[in-house]
Coordinates of C-alpha atoms in Angstrom, one line a residue:
X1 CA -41.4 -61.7 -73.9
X2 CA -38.7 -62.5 -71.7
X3 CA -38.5 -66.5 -72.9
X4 CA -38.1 -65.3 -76.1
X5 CA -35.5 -62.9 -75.3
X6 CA -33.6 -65.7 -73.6
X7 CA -34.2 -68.3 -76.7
X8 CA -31.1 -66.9 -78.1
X9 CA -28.7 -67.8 -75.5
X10 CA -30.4 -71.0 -74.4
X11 CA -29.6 -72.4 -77.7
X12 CA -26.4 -71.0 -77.8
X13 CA -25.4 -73.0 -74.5
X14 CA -27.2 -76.2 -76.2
X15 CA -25.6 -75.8 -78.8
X16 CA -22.1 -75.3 -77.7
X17 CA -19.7 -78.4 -77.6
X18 CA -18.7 -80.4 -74.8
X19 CA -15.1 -80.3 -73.4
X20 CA -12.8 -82.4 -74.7
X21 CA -8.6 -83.3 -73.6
X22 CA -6.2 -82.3 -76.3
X23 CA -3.1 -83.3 -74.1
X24 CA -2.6 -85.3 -70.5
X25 CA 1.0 -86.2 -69.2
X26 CA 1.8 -87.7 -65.6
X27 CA 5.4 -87.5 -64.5
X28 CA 7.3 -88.5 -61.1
X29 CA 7.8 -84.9 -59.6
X30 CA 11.1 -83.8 -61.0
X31 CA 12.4 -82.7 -57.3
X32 CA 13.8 -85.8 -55.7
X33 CA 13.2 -84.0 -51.9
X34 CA 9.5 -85.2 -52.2
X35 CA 9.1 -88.5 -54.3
X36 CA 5.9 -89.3 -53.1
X37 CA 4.4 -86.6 -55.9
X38 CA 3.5 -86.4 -59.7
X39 CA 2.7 -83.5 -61.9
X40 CA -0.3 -83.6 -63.9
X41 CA 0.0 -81.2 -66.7
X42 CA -3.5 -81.1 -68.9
X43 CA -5.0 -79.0 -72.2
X44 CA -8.7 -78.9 -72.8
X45 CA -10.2 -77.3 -76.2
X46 CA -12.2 -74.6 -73.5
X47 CA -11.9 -73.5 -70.1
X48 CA -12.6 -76.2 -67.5
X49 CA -12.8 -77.3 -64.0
X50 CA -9.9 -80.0 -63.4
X51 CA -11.2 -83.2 -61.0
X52 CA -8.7 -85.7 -60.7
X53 CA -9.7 -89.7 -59.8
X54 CA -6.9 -91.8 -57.8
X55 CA -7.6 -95.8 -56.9
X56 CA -4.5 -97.0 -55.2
X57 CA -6.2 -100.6 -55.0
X58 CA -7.7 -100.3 -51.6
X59 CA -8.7 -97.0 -51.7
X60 CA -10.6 -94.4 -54.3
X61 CA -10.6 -90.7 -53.6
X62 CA -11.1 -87.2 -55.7
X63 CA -8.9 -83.9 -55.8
X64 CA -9.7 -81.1 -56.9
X65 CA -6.7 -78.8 -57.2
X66 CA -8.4 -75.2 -57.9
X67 CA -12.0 -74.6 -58.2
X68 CA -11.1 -72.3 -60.8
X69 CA -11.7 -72.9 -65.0
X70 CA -8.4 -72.6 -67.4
X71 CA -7.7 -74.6 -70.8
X72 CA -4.3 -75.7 -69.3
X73 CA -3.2 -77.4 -65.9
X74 CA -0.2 -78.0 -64.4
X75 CA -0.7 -79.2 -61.1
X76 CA 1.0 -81.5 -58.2
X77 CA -0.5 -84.8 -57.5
X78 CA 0.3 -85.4 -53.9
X79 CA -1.7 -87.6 -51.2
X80 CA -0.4 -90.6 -52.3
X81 CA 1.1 -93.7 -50.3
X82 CA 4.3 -95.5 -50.4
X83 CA 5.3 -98.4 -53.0
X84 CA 1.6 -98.5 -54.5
X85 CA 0.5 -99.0 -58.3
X86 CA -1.9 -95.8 -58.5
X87 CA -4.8 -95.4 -61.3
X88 CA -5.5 -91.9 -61.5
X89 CA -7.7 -90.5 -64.5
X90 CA -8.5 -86.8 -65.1
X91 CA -12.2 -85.3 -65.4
X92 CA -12.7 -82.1 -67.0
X93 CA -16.0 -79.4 -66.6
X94 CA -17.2 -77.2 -68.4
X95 CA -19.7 -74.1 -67.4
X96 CA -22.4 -75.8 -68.5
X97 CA -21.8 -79.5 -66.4
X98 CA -20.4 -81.2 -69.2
X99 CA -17.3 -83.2 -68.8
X100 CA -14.6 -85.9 -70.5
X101 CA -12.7 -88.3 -68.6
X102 CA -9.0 -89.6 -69.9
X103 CA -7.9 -92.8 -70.0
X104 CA -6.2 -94.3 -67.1
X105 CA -2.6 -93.7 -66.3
X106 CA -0.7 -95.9 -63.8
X107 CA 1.6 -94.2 -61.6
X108 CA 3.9 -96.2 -58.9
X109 CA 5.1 -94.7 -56.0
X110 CA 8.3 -95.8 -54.5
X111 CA 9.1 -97.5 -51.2
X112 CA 9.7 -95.6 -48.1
X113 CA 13.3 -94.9 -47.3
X114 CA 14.8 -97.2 -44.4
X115 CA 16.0 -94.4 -42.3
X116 CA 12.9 -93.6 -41.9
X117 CA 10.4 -94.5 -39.0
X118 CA 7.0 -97.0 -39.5
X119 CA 4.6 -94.7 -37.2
X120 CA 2.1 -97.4 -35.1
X121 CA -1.5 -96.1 -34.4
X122 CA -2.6 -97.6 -31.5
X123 CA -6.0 -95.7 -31.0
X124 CA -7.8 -94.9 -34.0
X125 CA -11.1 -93.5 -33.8
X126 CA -11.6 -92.0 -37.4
X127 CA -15.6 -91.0 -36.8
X128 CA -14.3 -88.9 -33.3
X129 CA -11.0 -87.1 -34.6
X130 CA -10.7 -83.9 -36.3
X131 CA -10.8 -84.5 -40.2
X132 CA -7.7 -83.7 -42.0
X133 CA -4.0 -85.3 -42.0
X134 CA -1.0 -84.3 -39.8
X135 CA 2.2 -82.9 -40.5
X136 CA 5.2 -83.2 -37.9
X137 CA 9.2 -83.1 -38.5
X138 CA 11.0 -86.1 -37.2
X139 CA 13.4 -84.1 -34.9
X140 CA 16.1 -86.5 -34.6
X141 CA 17.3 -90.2 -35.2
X142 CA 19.8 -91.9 -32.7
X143 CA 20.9 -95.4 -33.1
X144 CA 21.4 -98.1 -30.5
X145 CA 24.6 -95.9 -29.2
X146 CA 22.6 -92.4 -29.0
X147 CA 24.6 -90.7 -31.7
X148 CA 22.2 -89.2 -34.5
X149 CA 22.4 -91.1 -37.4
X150 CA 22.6 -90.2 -40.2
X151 CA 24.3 -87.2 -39.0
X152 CA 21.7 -84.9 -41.3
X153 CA 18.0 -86.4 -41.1
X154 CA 15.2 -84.6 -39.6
X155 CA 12.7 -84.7 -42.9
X156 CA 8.8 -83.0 -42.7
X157 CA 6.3 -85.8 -42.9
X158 CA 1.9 -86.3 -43.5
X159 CA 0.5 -88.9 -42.2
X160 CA -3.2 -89.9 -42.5
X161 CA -5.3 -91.2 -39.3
X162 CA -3.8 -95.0 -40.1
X163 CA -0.3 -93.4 -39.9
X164 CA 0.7 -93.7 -43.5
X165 CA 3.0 -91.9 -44.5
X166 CA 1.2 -89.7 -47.7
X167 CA 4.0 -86.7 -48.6
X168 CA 7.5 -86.3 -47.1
X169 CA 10.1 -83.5 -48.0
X170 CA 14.1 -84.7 -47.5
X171 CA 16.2 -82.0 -48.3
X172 CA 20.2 -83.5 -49.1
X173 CA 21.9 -80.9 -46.7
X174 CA 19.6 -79.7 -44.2
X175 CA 17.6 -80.4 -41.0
X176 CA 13.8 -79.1 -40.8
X177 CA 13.2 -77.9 -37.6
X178 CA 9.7 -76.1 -37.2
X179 CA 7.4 -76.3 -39.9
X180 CA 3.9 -75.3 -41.1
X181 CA 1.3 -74.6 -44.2
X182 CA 0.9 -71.3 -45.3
X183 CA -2.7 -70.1 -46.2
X184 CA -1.6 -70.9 -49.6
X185 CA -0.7 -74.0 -49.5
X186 CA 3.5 -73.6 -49.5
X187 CA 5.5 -74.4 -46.5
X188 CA 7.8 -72.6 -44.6
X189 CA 10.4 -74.0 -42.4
X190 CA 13.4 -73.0 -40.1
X191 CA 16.6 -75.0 -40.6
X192 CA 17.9 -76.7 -37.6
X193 CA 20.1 -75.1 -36.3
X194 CA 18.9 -72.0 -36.9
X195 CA 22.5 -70.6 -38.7
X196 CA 21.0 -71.9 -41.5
X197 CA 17.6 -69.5 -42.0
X198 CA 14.3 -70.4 -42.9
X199 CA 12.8 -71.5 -46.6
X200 CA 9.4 -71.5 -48.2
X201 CA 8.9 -74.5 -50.6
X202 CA 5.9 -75.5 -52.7
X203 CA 4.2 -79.2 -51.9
X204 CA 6.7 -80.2 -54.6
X205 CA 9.7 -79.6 -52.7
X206 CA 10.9 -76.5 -54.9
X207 CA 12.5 -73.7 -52.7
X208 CA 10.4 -70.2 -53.6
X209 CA 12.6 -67.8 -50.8
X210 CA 15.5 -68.2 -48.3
X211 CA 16.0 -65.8 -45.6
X212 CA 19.1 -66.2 -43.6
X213 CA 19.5 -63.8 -40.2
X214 CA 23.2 -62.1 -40.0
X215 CA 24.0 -62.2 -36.6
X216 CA 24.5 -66.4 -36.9
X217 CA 24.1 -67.1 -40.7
X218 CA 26.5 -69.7 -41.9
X219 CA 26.6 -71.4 -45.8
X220 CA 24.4 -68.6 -46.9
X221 CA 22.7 -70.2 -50.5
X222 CA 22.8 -68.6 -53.0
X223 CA 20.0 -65.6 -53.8
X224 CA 18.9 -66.0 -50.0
X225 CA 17.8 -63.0 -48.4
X226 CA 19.6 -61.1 -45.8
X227 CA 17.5 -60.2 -42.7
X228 CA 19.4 -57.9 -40.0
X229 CA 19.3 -59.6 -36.7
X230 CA 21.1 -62.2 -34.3
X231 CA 19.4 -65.2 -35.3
X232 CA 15.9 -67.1 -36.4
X233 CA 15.1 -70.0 -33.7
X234 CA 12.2 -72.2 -32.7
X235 CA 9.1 -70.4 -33.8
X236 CA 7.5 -67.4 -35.8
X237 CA 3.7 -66.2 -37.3
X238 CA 2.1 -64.2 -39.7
X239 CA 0.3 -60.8 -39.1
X240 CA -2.5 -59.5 -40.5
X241 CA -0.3 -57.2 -43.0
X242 CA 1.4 -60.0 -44.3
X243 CA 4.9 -59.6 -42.1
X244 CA 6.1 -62.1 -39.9
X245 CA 7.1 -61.6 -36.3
X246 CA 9.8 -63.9 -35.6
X247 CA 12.2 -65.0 -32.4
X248 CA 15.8 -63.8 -32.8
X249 CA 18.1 -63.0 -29.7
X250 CA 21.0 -60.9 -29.0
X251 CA 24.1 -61.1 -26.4
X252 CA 24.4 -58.9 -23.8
X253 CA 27.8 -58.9 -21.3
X254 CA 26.1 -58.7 -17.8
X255 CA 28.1 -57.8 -14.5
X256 CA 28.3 -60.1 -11.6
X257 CA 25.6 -62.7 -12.9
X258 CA 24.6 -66.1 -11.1
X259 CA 27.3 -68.8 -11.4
X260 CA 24.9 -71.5 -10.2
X261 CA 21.5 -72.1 -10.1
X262 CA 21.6 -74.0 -6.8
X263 CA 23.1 -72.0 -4.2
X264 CA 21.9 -68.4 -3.9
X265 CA 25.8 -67.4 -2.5
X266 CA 27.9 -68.8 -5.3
X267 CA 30.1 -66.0 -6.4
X268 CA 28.8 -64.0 -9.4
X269 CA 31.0 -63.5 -12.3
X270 CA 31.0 -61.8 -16.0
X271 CA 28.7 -63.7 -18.4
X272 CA 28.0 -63.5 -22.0
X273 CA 23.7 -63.6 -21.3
X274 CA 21.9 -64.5 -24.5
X275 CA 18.1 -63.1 -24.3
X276 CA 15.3 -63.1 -26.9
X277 CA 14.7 -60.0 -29.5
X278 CA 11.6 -60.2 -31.1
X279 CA 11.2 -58.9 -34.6
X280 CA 8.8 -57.8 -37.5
X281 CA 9.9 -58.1 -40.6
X282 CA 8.1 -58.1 -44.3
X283 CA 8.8 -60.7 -46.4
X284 CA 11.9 -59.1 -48.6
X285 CA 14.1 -59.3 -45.2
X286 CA 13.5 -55.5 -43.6
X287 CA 13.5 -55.3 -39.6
X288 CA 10.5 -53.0 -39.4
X289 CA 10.4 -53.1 -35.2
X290 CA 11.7 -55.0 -32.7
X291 CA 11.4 -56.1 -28.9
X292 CA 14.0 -57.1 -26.5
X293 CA 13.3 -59.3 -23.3
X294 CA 16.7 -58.0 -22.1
X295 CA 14.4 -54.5 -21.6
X296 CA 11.6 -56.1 -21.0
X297 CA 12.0 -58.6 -18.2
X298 CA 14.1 -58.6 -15.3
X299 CA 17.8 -59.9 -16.7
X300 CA 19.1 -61.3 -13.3
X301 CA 16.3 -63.5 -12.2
X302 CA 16.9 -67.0 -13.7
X303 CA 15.1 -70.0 -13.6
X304 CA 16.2 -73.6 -13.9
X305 CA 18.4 -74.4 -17.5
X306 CA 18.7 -70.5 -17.5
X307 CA 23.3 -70.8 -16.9
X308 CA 23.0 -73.5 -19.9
X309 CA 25.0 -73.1 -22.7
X310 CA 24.5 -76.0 -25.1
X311 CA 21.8 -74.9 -27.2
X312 CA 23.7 -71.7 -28.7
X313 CA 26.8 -73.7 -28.7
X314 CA 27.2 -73.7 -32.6
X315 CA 25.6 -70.8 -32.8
X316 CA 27.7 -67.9 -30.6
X317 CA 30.5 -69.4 -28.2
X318 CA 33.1 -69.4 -31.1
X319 CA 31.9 -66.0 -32.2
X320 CA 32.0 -64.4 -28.7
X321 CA 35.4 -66.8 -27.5
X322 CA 33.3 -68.3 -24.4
X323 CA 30.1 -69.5 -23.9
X324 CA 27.0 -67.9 -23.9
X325 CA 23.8 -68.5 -21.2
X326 CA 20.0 -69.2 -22.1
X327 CA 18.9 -67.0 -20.0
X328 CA 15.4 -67.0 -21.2
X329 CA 15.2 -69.5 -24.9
X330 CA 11.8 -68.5 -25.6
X331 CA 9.8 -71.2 -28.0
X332 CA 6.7 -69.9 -29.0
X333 CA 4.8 -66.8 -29.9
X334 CA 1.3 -66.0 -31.1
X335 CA -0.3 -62.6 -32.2
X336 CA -3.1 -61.1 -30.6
X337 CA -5.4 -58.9 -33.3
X338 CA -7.8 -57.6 -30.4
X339 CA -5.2 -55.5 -28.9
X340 CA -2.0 -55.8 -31.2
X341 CA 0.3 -57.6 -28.8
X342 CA 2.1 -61.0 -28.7
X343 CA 2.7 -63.2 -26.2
X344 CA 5.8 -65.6 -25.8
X345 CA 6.7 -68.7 -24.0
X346 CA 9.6 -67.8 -22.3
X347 CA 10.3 -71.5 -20.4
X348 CA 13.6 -70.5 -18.5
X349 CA 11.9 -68.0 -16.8
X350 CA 8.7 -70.7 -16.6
X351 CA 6.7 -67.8 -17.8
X352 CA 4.3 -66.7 -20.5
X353 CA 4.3 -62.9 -21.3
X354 CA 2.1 -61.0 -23.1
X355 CA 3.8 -57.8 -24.8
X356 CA 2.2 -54.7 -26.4
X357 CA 3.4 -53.8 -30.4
X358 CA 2.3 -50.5 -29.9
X359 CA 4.2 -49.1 -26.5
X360 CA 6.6 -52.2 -26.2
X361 CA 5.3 -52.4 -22.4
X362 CA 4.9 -55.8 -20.7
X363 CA 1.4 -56.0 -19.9
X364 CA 1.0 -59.6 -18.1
X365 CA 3.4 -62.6 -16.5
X366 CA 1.9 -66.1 -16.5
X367 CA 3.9 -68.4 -14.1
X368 CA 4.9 -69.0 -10.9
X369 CA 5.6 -65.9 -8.4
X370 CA 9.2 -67.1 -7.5
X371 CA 12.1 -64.3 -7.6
X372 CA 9.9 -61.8 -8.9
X373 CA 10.8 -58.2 -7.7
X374 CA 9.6 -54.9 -8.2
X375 CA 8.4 -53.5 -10.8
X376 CA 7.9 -57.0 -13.2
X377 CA 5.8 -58.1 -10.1
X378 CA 3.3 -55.7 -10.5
X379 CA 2.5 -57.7 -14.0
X380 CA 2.0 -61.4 -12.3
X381 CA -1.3 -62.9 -12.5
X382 CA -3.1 -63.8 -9.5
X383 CA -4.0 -67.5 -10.0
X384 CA -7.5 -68.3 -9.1
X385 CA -8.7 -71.8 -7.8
X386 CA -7.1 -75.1 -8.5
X387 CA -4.3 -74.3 -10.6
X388 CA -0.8 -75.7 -11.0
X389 CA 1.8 -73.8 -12.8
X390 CA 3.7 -74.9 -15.9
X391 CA 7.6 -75.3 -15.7
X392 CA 9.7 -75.1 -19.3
X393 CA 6.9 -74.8 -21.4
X394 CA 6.4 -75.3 -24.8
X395 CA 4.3 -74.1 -27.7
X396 CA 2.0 -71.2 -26.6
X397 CA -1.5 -71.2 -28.9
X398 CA -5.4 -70.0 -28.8
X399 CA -8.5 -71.9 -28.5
X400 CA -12.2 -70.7 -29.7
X401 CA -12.5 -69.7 -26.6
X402 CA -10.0 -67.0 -25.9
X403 CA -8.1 -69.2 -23.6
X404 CA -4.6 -70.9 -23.8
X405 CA -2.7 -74.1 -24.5
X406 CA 0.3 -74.9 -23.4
X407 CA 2.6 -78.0 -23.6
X408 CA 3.5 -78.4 -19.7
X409 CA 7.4 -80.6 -19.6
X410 CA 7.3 -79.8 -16.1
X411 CA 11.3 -80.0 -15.5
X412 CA 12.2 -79.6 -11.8
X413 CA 8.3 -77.8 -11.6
X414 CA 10.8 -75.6 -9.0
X415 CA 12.7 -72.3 -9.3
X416 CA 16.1 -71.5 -8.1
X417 CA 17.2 -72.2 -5.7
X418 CA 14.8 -74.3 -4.3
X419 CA 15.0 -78.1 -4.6
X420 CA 14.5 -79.7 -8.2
X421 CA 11.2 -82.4 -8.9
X422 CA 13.0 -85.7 -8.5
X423 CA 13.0 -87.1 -12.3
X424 CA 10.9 -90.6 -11.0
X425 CA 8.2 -88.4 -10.3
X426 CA 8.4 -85.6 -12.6
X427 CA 5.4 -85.8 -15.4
X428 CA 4.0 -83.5 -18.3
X429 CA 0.7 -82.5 -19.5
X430 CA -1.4 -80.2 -21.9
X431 CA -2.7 -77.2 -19.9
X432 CA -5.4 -74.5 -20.5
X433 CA -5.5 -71.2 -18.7
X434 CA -8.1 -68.5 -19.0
X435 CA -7.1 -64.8 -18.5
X436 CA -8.9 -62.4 -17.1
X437 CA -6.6 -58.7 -17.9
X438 CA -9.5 -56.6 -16.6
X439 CA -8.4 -58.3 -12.9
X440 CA -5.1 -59.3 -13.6
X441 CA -6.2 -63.3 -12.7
X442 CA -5.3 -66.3 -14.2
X443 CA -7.5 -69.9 -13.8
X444 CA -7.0 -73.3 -15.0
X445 CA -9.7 -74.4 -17.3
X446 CA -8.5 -77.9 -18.2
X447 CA -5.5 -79.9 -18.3
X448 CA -5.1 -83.5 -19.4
X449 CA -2.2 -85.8 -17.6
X450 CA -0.8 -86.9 -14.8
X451 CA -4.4 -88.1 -13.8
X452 CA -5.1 -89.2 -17.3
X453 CA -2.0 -90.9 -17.7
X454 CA 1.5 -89.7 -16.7
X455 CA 3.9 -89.3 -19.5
X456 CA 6.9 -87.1 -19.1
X457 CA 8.8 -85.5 -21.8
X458 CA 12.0 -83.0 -20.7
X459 CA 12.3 -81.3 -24.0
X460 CA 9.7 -80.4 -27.1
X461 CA 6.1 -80.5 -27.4
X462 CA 3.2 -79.3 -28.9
X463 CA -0.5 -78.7 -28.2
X464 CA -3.4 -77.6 -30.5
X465 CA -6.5 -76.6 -30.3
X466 CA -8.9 -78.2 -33.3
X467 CA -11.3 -76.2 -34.7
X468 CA -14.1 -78.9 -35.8
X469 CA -14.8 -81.2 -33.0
X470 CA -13.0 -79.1 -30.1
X471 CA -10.8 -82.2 -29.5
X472 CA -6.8 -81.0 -28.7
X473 CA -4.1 -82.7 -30.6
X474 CA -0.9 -83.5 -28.3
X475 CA 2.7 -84.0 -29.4
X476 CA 4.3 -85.6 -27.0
X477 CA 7.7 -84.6 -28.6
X478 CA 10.7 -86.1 -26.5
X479 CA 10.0 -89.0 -24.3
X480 CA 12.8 -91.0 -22.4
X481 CA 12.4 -94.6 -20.6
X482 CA 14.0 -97.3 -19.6
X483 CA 13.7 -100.9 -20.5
X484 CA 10.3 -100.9 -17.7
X485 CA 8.8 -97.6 -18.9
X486 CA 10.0 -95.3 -16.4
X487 CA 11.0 -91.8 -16.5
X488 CA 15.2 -91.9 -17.7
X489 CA 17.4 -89.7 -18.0
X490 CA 20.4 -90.0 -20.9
X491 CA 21.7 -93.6 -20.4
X492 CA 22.9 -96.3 -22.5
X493 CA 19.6 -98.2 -21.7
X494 CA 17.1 -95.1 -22.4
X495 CA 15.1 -95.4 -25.4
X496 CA 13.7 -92.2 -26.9
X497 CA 10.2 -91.8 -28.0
X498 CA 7.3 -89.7 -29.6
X499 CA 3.8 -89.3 -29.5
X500 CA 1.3 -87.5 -31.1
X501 CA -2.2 -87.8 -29.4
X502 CA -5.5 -86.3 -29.9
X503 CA -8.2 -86.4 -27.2
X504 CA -11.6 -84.9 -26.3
X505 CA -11.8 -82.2 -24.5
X506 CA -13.8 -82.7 -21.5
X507 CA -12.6 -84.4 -17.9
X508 CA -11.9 -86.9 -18.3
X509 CA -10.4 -86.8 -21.3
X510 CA -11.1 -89.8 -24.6
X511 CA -7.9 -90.9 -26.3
X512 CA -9.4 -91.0 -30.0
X513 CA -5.8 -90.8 -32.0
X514 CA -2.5 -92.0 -30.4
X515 CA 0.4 -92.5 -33.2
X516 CA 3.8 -93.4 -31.9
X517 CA 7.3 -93.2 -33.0
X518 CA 8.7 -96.4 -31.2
X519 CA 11.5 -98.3 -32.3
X520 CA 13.4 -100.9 -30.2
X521 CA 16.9 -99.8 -30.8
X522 CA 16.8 -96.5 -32.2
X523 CA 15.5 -93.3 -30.9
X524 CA 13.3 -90.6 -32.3
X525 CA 12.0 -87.0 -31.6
X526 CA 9.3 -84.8 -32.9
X527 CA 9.2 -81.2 -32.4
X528 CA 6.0 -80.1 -32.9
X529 CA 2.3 -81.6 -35.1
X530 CA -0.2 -79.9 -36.4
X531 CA -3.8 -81.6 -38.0
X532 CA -4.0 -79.9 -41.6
X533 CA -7.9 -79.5 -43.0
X534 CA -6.9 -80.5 -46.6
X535 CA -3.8 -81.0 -48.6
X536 CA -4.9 -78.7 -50.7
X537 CA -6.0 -76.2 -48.5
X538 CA -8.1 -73.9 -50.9
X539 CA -10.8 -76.4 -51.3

């Protein structure tokens, strides 16, 4: 009874024809800010599944854009390498598993620009790294001389394991400064310097939202949205609500402030004293709360680089007639959902805090115990066996595990006004620290250099924590040597470097990736790398 009750639709689904392709086109994207990209736009006679087929002549792989069915496509073709013939051909599925195939179209993608860099892998073990490709911004390019050149360069950038370059995005008039993948597969990225906001592209290159930030915004585009605050710099992340909490800062005019950061009876004079606001805000620009370190932390202990001025140069000095100091150029925050807090890298002050969203109160200090009074003391963790501090950190982020990474630089590894690291033996390294709040202690779980290998970078840096094999992905942002290797400071002979490096995470530690940005006469920088699962991140 109930086979014969089915007959019916059975035959109906025999009976029912397969899919066929009333129309397939392949075009160059239109966007010249990311050439290495097509658009596949397709019509089937009845709703589909859309696989697409790509030989390149030494390699054949499959994407498939959406898992969902439609009669009509229109979808970016991106993965593909430089100045290379591509066959790609388009399969479509029906519900029932029956499919067509198009014909072959050839597709050629041009050469890679000359400005940019030819990345070298010099460890590549495929079968041990985390699967996926990585995505960095090339944070500078300096010539022979040391001057940037071209004066506006600094372009996002994939890569596969062999360090192919697979999908860039050049904007004309812009630097990309930090950048990531949404969820959803767009991008969002701050403009370097920050006066020029923050953008969400698609993989195509095409700009979906601007935000610029008041307090600093200069060459506002047009139709970009206003957000109510002194600036946007270095680093931001999404919430569970779908805001963003973002870094911004403010000025404040301190009385008698330190005029040196070297000798603790140096007259104190009026400063302009720059410290980090933290901000919510939902996606259509509205500051829904915000958090000021000013009233958070002490603002007259400093740490080493705290009296600079030359980041918020072009940002403030001409605003406020003088220059303004760092006091505490925080780079990093991350969101903690257990508790609803945040915690920043704060590396002038050689500290990681961790902040409550609900009361605003400062509920831990990582770092060192040095010029720490009463009652931001009371907030220090205790450190517990072998541990070493970390000195002008960068990128705070979570493991599995409920610990932390942190990108070490280890500049001076000293606070004022004690005597500085001397830069021949000053080294970084990636660092993980477990916290225990119920005791207020802090341990070091793992850490990998100098003992590994000693590399030393003064500024940038990255480290990640990756998800499938536990491994830890490095970016090794801003490295300086001379001619024999060594540690160097700015000099006509220094030669600056990057690295992104991936190793296991045990002790000792397996290099299983190492990609470098290495160029006899010219110099170049990375800020920060990040391994992405998929390029299309819904499959």
């Amino acid at each position: 009874m109930i086979f014969l009750a089915l007959l019916p639709l059975l035959l109906t689904a025999c009976s029912q024809p397969g899919p066929s392709i009333v129309d397939i086109s392949l075009v160059q994207n239109p966007n010249p800010t990311v050439p290495l990209a097509a658009v596949l736009s397709l019509s089937a006679n009845q709703p589909v599944t859309l696989t697409i087929n790509i030989d390149d002549g030494d390699r054949q792989w499959t994407i498939e854009p959406s898992s969902d069915r439609s009669t009509t496509f229109e979808v970016p073709v991106i993965g593909l390498r430089t100045a290379r013939s591509h066959i790609i051909t388009a399969k479509v599925t029906n519900a029932g598993g029956s499919s067509a195939t198009s014909a072959a179209i050839t597709f050629e993608t041009p050469p890679l620009p000359d400005i940019f860099p030819i990345p070298k892998v010099v460890v590549n073990k495929p079968d041990e790294m985390e699967p996926g490709v990585t995505l960095f911004n090339v944070n500078g390019r300096w010539n022979a001389e040391g001057d940037a050149e071209p004066a506006v360069f600094a372009p996002a950038v994939i890569v596969n394991n062999l360090g192919e370059v697979i999908w860039y995005y050049l904007p004309e008039d812009h630097k990309i400064h930090d950048v990531r993948q949404m969820p959803d597969g767009n991008f969002i990225y701050e403009i370097w310097p920050g006066t020029g906001g923050m953008v969400e592209i698609d993989v195509l290159g095409n700009i979906l939202r601007r935000w610029h930030f008041t307090g600093t915004a200069t060459n506002i585009a047009e139709g970009s949205i206003p957000v109510e605050t002194g600036s946007f710099h270095h680093d931001f992340t999404s919430l569970p609500n779908g805001n963003i909490l973002l870094l911004s800062n403010e000025n404040r005019v301190m009385e008698n402030w330190y005029t040196s950061e070297t000798d603790a009876d140096a007259a104190r004079a009026t400063a302009n004293v720059l410290g980090d606001v933290i901000i919510e805000m939902n996606l259509v620009g509205d500051v829904l709360r915000e958090w000021k370190l000013h009233d958070i932390l002490d603002p007259y202990r400093i740490g080493y680089s705290s009296l600079g001025t030359g980041f918020w140069r072009a940002h403030y000095e001409e605003k406020l007639g003088g220059p303004a100091r760092d006091w505490t150029h925080g780079n990093a925050i991350i969101y903690e959902e257990d508790d609803n807090s945040f915690l920043v890298s704060v590396p002038y002050q050689d500290a990681v805090i961790k902040v409550s969203m609900d009361t605003g109160e400062l509920v831990w200090i990582l770092g060192n115990h040095d010029n720490w009074k009463e009652p931001w003391s009371d907030k220090l963790l205790t450190p517990v066996g072998d541990l070493e501090w970390s000195y002008k950190h960068h990128a705070i982020s979570h493991t599995e595990n409920g610990t932390y990474l942190l990108f070490d630089n280890g500049v001076a590894r000293s606070s004022p006004f004690n005597e500085k690291m001397a830069l021949v033996d000053s080294y970084s390294r990636a660092v993980e620290y477990s916290v225990n709040e119920e005791t207020m202690e802090v341990s070091q779980v793992w850490s990998y250099g100098p003992k590994d290998e000693h590399f030393y970078a003064r500024y940038l840096g990255d480290v990640d924590w990756q998800p499938k094999t536990d491994n830890i992905l490095i970016t090794i942002g801003g490295q300086e040597s001379d001619p024999e290797g060594n540690n160097a400071g700015r000099a006509p002979d220094t030669q600056r470097w990057a690295r992104l490096l991936e190793v296991t995470h045990e002790t000792p530690s397996e290099v299983v990736w190492d990609m470098r940005l290495q160029d006899t006469g010219l110099g170049w920088a990375i800020y920060r790398g990040e391994r992405l699962p998929a390029l299309y991140p819904d499959r």
